[in-house]
Short mmCIF file of C-alpha atoms and ligand atoms in Angstrom, two decimals:
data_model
loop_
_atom_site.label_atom_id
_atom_site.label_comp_id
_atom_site.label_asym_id
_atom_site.label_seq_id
_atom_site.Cartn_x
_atom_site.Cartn_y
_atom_site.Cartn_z
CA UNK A 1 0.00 0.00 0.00
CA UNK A 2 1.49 2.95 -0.76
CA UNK A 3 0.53 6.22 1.67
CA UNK A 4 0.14 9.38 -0.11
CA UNK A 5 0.49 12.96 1.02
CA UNK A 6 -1.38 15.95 -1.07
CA UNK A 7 0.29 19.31 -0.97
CA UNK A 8 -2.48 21.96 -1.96
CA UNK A 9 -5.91 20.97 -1.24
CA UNK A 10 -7.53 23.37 -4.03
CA UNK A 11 -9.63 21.63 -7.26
CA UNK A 12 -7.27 19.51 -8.90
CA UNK A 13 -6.19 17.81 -5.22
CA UNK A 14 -9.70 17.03 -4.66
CA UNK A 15 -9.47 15.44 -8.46
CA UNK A 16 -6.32 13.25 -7.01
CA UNK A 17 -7.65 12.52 -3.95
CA UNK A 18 -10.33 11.09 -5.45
CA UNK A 19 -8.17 8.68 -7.53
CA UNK A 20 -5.87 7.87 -4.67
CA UNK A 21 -8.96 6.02 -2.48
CA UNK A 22 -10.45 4.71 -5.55
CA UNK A 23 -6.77 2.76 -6.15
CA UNK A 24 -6.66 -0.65 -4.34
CA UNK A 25 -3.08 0.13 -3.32
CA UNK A 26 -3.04 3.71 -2.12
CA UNK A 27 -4.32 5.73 0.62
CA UNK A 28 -4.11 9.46 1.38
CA UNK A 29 -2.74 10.01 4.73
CA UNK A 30 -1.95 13.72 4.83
CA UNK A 31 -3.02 16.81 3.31
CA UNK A 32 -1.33 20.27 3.56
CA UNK A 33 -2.64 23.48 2.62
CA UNK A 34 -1.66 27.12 4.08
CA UNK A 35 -4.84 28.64 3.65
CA UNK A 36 -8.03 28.23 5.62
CA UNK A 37 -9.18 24.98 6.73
CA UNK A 38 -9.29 23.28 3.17
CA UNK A 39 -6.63 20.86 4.05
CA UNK A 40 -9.14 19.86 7.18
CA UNK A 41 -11.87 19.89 4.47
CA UNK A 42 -10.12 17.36 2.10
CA UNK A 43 -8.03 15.11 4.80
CA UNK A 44 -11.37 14.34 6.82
CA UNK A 45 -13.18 13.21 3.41
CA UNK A 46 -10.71 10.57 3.29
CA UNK A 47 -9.66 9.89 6.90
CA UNK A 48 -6.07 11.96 6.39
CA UNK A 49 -4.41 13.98 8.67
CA UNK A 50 -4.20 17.49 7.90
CA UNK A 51 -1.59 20.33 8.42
CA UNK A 52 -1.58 23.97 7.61
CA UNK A 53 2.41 23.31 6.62
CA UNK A 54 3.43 21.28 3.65
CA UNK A 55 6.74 20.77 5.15
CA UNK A 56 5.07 18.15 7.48
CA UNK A 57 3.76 15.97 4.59
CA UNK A 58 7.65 15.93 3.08
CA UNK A 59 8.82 14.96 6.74
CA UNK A 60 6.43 12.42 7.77
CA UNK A 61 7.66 8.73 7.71
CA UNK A 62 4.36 7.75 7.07
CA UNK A 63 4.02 9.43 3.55
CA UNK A 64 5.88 7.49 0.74
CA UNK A 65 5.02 9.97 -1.79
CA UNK A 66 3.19 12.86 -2.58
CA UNK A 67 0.83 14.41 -5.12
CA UNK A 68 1.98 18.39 -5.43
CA UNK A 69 -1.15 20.36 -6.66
CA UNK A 70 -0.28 24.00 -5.07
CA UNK A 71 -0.08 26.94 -7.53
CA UNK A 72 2.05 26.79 -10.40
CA UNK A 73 4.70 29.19 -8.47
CA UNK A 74 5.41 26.71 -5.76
CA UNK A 75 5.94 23.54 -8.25
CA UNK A 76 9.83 23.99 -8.11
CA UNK A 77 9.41 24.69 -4.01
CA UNK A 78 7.88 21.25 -3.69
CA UNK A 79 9.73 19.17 -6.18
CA UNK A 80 13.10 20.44 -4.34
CA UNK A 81 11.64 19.24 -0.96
CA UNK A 82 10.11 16.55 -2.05
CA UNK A 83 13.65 14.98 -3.71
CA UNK A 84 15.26 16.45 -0.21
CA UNK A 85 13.00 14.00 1.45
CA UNK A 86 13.33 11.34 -1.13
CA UNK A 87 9.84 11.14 -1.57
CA UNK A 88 8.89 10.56 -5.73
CA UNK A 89 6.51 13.00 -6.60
CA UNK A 90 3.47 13.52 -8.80
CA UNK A 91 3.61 17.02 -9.73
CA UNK A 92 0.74 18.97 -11.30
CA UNK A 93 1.71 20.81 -14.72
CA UNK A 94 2.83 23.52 -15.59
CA UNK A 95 6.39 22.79 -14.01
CA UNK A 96 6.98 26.47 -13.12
CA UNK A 97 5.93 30.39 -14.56
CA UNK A 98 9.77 30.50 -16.13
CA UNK A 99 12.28 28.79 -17.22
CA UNK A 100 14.71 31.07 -14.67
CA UNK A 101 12.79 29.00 -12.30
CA UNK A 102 13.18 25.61 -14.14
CA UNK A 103 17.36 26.70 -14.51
CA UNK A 104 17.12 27.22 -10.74
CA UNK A 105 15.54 23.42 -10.28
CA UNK A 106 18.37 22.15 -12.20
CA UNK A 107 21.21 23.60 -10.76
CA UNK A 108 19.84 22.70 -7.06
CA UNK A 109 19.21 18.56 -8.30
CA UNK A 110 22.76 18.73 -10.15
CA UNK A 111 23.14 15.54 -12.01
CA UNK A 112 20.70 13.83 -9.53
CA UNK A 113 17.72 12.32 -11.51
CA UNK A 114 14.74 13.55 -9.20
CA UNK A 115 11.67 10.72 -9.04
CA UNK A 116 9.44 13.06 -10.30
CA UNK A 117 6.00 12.66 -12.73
CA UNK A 118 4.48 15.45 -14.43
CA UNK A 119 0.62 15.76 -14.63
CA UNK A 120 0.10 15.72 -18.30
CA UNK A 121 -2.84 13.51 -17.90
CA UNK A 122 -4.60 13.79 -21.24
CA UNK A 123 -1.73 11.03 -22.26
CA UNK A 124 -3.59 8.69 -20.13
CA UNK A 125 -6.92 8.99 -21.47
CA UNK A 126 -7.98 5.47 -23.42
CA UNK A 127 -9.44 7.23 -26.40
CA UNK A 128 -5.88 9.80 -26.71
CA UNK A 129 -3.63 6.64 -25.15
CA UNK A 130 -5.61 4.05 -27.93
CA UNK A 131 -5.20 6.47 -30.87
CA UNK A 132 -0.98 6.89 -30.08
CA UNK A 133 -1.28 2.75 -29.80
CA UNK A 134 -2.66 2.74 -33.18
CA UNK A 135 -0.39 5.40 -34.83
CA UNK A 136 2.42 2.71 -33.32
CA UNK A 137 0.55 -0.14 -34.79
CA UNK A 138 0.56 1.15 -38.16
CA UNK A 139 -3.43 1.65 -38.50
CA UNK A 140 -2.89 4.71 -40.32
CA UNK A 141 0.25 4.43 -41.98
CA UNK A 142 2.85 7.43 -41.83
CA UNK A 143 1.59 10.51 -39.46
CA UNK A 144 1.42 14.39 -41.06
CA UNK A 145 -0.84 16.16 -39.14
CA UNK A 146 -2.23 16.22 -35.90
CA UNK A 147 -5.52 18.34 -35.13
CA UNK A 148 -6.05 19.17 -30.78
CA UNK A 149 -9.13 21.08 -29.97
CA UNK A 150 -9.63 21.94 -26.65
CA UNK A 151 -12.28 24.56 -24.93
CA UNK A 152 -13.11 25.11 -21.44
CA UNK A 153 -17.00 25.29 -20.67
CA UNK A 154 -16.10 28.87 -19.17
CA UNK A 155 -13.40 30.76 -17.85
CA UNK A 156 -11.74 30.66 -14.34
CA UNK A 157 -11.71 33.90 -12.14
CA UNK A 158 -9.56 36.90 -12.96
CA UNK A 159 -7.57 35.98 -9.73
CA UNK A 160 -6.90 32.57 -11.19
CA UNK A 161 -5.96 33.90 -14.79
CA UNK A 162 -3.60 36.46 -13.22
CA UNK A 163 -1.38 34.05 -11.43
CA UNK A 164 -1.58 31.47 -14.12
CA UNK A 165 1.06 32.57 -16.08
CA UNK A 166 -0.99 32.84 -19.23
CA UNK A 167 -2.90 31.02 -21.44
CA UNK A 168 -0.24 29.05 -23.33
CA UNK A 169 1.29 28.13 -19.72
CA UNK A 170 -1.73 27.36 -18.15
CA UNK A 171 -4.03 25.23 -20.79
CA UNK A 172 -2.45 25.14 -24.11
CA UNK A 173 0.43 23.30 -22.02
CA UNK A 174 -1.61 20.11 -21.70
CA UNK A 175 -2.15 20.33 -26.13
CA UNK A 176 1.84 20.74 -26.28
CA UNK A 177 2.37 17.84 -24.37
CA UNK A 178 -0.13 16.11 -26.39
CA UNK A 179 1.58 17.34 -29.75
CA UNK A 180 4.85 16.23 -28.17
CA UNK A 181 3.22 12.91 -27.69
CA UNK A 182 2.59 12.45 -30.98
CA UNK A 183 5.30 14.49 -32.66
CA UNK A 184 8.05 14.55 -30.62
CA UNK A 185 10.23 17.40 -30.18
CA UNK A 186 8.82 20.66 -31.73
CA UNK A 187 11.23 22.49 -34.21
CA UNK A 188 8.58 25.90 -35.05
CA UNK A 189 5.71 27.41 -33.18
CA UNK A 190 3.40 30.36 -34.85
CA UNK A 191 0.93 31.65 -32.65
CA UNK A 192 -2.23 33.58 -32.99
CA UNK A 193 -3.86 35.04 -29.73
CA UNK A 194 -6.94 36.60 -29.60
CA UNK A 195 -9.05 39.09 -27.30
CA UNK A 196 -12.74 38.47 -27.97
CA UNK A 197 -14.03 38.25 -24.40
CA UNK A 198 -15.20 41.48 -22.85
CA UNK A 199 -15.37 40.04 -19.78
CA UNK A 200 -11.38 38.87 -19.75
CA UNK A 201 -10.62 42.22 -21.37
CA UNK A 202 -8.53 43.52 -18.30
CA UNK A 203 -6.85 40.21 -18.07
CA UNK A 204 -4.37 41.14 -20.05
CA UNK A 205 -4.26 37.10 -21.18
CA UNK A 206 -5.69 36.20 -24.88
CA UNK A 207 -9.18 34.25 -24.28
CA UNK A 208 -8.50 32.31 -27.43
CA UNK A 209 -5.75 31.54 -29.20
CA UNK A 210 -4.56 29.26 -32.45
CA UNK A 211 -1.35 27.76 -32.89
CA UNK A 212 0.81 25.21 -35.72
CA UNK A 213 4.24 23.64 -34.47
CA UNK A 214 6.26 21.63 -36.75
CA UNK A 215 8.91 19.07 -36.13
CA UNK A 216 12.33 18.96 -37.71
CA UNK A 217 10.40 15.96 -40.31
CA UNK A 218 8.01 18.57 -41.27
CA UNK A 219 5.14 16.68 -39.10
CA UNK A 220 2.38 19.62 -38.14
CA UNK A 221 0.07 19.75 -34.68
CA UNK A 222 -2.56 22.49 -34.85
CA UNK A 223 -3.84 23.56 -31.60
CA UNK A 224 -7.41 25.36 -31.09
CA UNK A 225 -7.92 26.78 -27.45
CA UNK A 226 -11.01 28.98 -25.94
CA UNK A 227 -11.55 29.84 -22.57
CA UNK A 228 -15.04 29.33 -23.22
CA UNK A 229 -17.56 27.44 -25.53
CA UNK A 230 -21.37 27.63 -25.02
CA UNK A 231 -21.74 23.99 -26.41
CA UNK A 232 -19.72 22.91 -23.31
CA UNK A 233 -15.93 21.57 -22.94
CA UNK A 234 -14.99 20.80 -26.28
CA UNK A 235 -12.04 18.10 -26.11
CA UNK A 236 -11.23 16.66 -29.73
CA UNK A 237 -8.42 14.99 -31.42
CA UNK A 238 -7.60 13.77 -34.77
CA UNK A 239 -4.71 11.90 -35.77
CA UNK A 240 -4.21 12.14 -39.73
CA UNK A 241 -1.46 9.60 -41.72
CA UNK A 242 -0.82 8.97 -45.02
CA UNK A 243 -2.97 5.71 -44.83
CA UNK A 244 -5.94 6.62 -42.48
CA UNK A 245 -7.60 8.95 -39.90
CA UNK A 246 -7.53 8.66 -35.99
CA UNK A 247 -10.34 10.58 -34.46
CA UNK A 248 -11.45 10.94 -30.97
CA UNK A 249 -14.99 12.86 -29.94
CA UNK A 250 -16.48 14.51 -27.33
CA UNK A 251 -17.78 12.12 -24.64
CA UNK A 252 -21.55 12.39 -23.31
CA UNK A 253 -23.02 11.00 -20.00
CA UNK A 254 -25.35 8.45 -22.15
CA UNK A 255 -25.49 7.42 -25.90
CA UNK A 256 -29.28 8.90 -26.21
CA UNK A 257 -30.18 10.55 -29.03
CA UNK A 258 -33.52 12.67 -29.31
CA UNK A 259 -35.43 13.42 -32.77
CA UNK A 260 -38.89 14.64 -32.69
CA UNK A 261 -40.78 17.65 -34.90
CA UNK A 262 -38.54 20.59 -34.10
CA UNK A 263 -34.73 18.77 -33.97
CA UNK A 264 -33.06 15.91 -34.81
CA UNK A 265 -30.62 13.28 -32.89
CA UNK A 266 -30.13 15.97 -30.44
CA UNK A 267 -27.50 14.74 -27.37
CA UNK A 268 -26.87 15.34 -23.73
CA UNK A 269 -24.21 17.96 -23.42
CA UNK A 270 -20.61 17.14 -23.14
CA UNK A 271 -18.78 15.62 -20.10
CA UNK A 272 -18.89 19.13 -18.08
CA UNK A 273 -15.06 20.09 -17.47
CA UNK A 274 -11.67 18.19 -16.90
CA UNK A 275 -13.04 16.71 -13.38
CA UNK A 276 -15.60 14.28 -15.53
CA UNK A 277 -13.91 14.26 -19.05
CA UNK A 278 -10.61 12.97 -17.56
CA UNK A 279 -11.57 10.82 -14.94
CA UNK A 280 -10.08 8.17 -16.08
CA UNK A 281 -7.41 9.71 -17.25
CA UNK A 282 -6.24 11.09 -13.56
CA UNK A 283 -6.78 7.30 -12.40
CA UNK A 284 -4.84 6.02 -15.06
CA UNK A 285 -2.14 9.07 -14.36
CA UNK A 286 -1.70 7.55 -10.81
CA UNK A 287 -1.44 3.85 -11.48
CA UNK A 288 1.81 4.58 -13.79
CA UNK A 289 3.39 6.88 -11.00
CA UNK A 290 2.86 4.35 -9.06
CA UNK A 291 4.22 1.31 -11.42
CA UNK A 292 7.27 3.74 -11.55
CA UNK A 293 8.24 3.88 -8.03
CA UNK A 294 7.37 0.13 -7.57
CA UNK A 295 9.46 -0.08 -10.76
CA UNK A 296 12.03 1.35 -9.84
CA UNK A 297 11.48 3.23 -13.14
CA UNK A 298 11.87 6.93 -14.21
CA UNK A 299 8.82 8.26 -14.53
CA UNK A 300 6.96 9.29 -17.89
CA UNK A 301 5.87 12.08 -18.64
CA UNK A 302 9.36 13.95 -16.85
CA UNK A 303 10.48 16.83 -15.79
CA UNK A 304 12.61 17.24 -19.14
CA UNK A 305 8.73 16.86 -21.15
CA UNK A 306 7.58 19.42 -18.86
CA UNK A 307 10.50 21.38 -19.15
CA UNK A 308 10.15 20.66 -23.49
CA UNK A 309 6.22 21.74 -22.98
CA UNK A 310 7.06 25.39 -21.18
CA UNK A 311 9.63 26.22 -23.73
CA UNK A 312 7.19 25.71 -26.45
CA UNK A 313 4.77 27.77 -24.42
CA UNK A 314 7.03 30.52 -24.30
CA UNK A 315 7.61 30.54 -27.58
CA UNK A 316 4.33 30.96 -28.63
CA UNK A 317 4.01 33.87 -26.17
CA UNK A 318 6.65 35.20 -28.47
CA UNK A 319 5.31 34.17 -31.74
CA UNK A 320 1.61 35.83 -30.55
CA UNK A 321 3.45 38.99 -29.22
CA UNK A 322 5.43 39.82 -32.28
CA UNK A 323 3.29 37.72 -35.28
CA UNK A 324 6.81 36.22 -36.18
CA UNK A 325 7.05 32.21 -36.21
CA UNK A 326 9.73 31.12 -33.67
CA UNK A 327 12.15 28.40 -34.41
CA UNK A 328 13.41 26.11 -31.53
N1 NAD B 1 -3.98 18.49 -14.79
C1 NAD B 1 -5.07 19.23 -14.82
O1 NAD B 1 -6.02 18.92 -15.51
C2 NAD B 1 -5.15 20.46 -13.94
C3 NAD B 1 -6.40 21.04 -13.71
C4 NAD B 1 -6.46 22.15 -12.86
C5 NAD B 1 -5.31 22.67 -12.29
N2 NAD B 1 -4.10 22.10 -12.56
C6 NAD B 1 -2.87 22.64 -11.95
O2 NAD B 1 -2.90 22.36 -10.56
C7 NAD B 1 -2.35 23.44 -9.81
C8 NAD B 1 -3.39 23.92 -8.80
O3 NAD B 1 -4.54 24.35 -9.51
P1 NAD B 1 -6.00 24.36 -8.84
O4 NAD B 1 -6.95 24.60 -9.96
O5 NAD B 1 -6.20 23.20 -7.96
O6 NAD B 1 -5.86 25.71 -7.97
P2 NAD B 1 -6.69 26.11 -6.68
O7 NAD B 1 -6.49 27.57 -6.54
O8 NAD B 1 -8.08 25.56 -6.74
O9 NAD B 1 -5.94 25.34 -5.49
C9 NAD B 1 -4.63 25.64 -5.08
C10 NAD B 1 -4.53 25.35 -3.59
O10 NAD B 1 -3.17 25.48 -3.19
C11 NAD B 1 -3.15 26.18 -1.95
N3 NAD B 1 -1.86 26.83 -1.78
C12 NAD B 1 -1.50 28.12 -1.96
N4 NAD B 1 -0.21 28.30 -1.67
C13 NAD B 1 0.26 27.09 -1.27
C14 NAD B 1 1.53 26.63 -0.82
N5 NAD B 1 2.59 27.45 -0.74
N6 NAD B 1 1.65 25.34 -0.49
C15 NAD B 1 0.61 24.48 -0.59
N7 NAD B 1 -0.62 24.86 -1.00
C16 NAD B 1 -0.78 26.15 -1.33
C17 NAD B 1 -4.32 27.15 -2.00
O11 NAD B 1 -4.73 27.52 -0.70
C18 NAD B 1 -5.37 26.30 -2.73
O12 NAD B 1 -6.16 25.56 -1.82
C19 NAD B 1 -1.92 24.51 -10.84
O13 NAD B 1 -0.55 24.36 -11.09
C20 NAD B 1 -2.73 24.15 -12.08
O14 NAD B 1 -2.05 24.50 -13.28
C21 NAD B 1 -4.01 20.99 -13.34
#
């Protein structure tokens, strides 16, 4: 059994909680959160303890590793204490705001290989996970392009957006790691952002954006963001090779369909936001940190994808800024 420790007890740790005491060989045993009593919240859900200091989850003897799922600018805090304490790690994405911050990870691990998984957990959903099986396989021949469209239901709060990091850090990382997935490493990045929300006006932060990367075979991703989408959250792939088509659709609660005098085969809305879409997916996520450490393994996706992902994002903060495609 192995006993986990949450740091951050904000949405996404309520996400990995739930996956740790669904998992027949995990159990949460601590939760740590600074802020109000939402570590209290989350640990007695579960039967954890709870502490107002994450240091205690990184020094208990009881915790043999730990899910990080504070805000972004803490990531590199919590990976550094958690390979201080030798506990592996499952750290949410993105790695950090900067890459001063990721150059300030790597010259505190040295040439020490920190056990550390980073949450890119769209590679672990079975409809994205069977369509890279197939591409392997053959199914569809030789890949060219790959199509990722993904749009939130509606946008966070302002307070969230403004210590995000951005757009292209905060959601259009998960679609780089899924380009890398498919791709590999990214040689060009053109970016298009967009203001169209009044409402996220005095964000400063595009609401939309549209970007193609290339790799160094000529291989293409295109990437198709929104923070919002009245139909719902929009999560589509398509895989395209010289012999065939991959495609993955939006998931609905039921299969029903509804025609009758004023519409035709008319469908329950989308899977309502990353909690329900990815279920799976954040199970999944945990069962292969968890094969890793019992492994022995390094974990997949690493720090060095995360690191891959951010650079990418900031180069499409560049390419959007100055309309100028950006060569890696
Ligand atoms: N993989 C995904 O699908 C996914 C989805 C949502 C968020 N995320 C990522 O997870 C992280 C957290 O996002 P969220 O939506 O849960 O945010 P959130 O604001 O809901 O929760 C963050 C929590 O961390 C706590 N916190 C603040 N400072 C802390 C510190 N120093 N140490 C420990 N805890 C601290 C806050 O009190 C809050 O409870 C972000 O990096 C975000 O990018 C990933």
């Amino acid at each position: 059994m192995f006993k986990i420790g949450i740091i951050g007890a904000g949405r996404i740790a309520h996400v990995h909680a739930n996956a740790v005491s669904a998992h027949p060989d995990a159990q949460l045993v601590m939760v740590a959160d600074p802020f109000g009593d939402s570590a209290a919240q989350l640990a007695q859900k579960y039967g954890a303890k709870a502490s107002t200091d994450p240091a205690d989850v990184f020094a208990a003897d009881d915790v043999d590793a730990v899910i990080i799922c504070s805000p972004t600018p803490f990531h590199v805090d919590h990976i550094l204490a958690a390979h201080a304490a030798g506990k592996p790690a499952l750290c949410e994405k993105p790695i950090a705001m900067d890459m001063a911050e990721v150059d300030r990870l790597k010259a505190a691990v040295g040439d020490a290989k920190p056990m550390v998984m980073m949450g890119f957990n769209r590679r672990f959903d079975p409809s994205f996970n069977k369509i890279h099986r197939l591409l392997e396989e053959g199914a569809i021949g030789d890949l060219e392009q790959v199509t990722i469209i993904s749009r939130d239901p509606a946008a966070p709060p302002r307070e969230y957006i403004a210590q995000s990091g951005g757009i292209f850090k905060d959601m259009t990382i998960h679609d780089f790691d899924t380009a890398r997935y498919f791709l590999g490493d990214v040689t060009s990045v053109y970016a298009v952002g967009q203001h169209l929300d009044p409402d996220l006006a005095d964000t400063g932060d595009y609401d939309g954006v549209v970007i193609v990367l290339t790799n160094s075979d000529g291989k293409s991703a295109t990437i198709t963001n929104s923070r919002h989408c009245a139909s719902g959250y929009d999560q589509r792939l398509e895989v395209f090779g010289n012999k065939g088509m991959l495609n993955a659709e939006n998931i609905r609660p039921t299969t029903v369909r509804l025609s009758n005098g004023t519409t035709t085969d008319a469908q329950d809305p989308y899977l309502d936001f990353f909690l329900t879409r990815y279920t799976e997916a954040y199970a999944y996520e945990l069962d292969a940190f968890l094969e890793s450490i019992r492994a022995g393994a390094a974990p997949s996706p690493s720090i060095d994808d995360a690191v891959k992902a951010l650079v990418i994002a900031e180069a499409a903060a560049e390419s959007a800024h100055t309309g100028k495609q950006v060569q890696l």
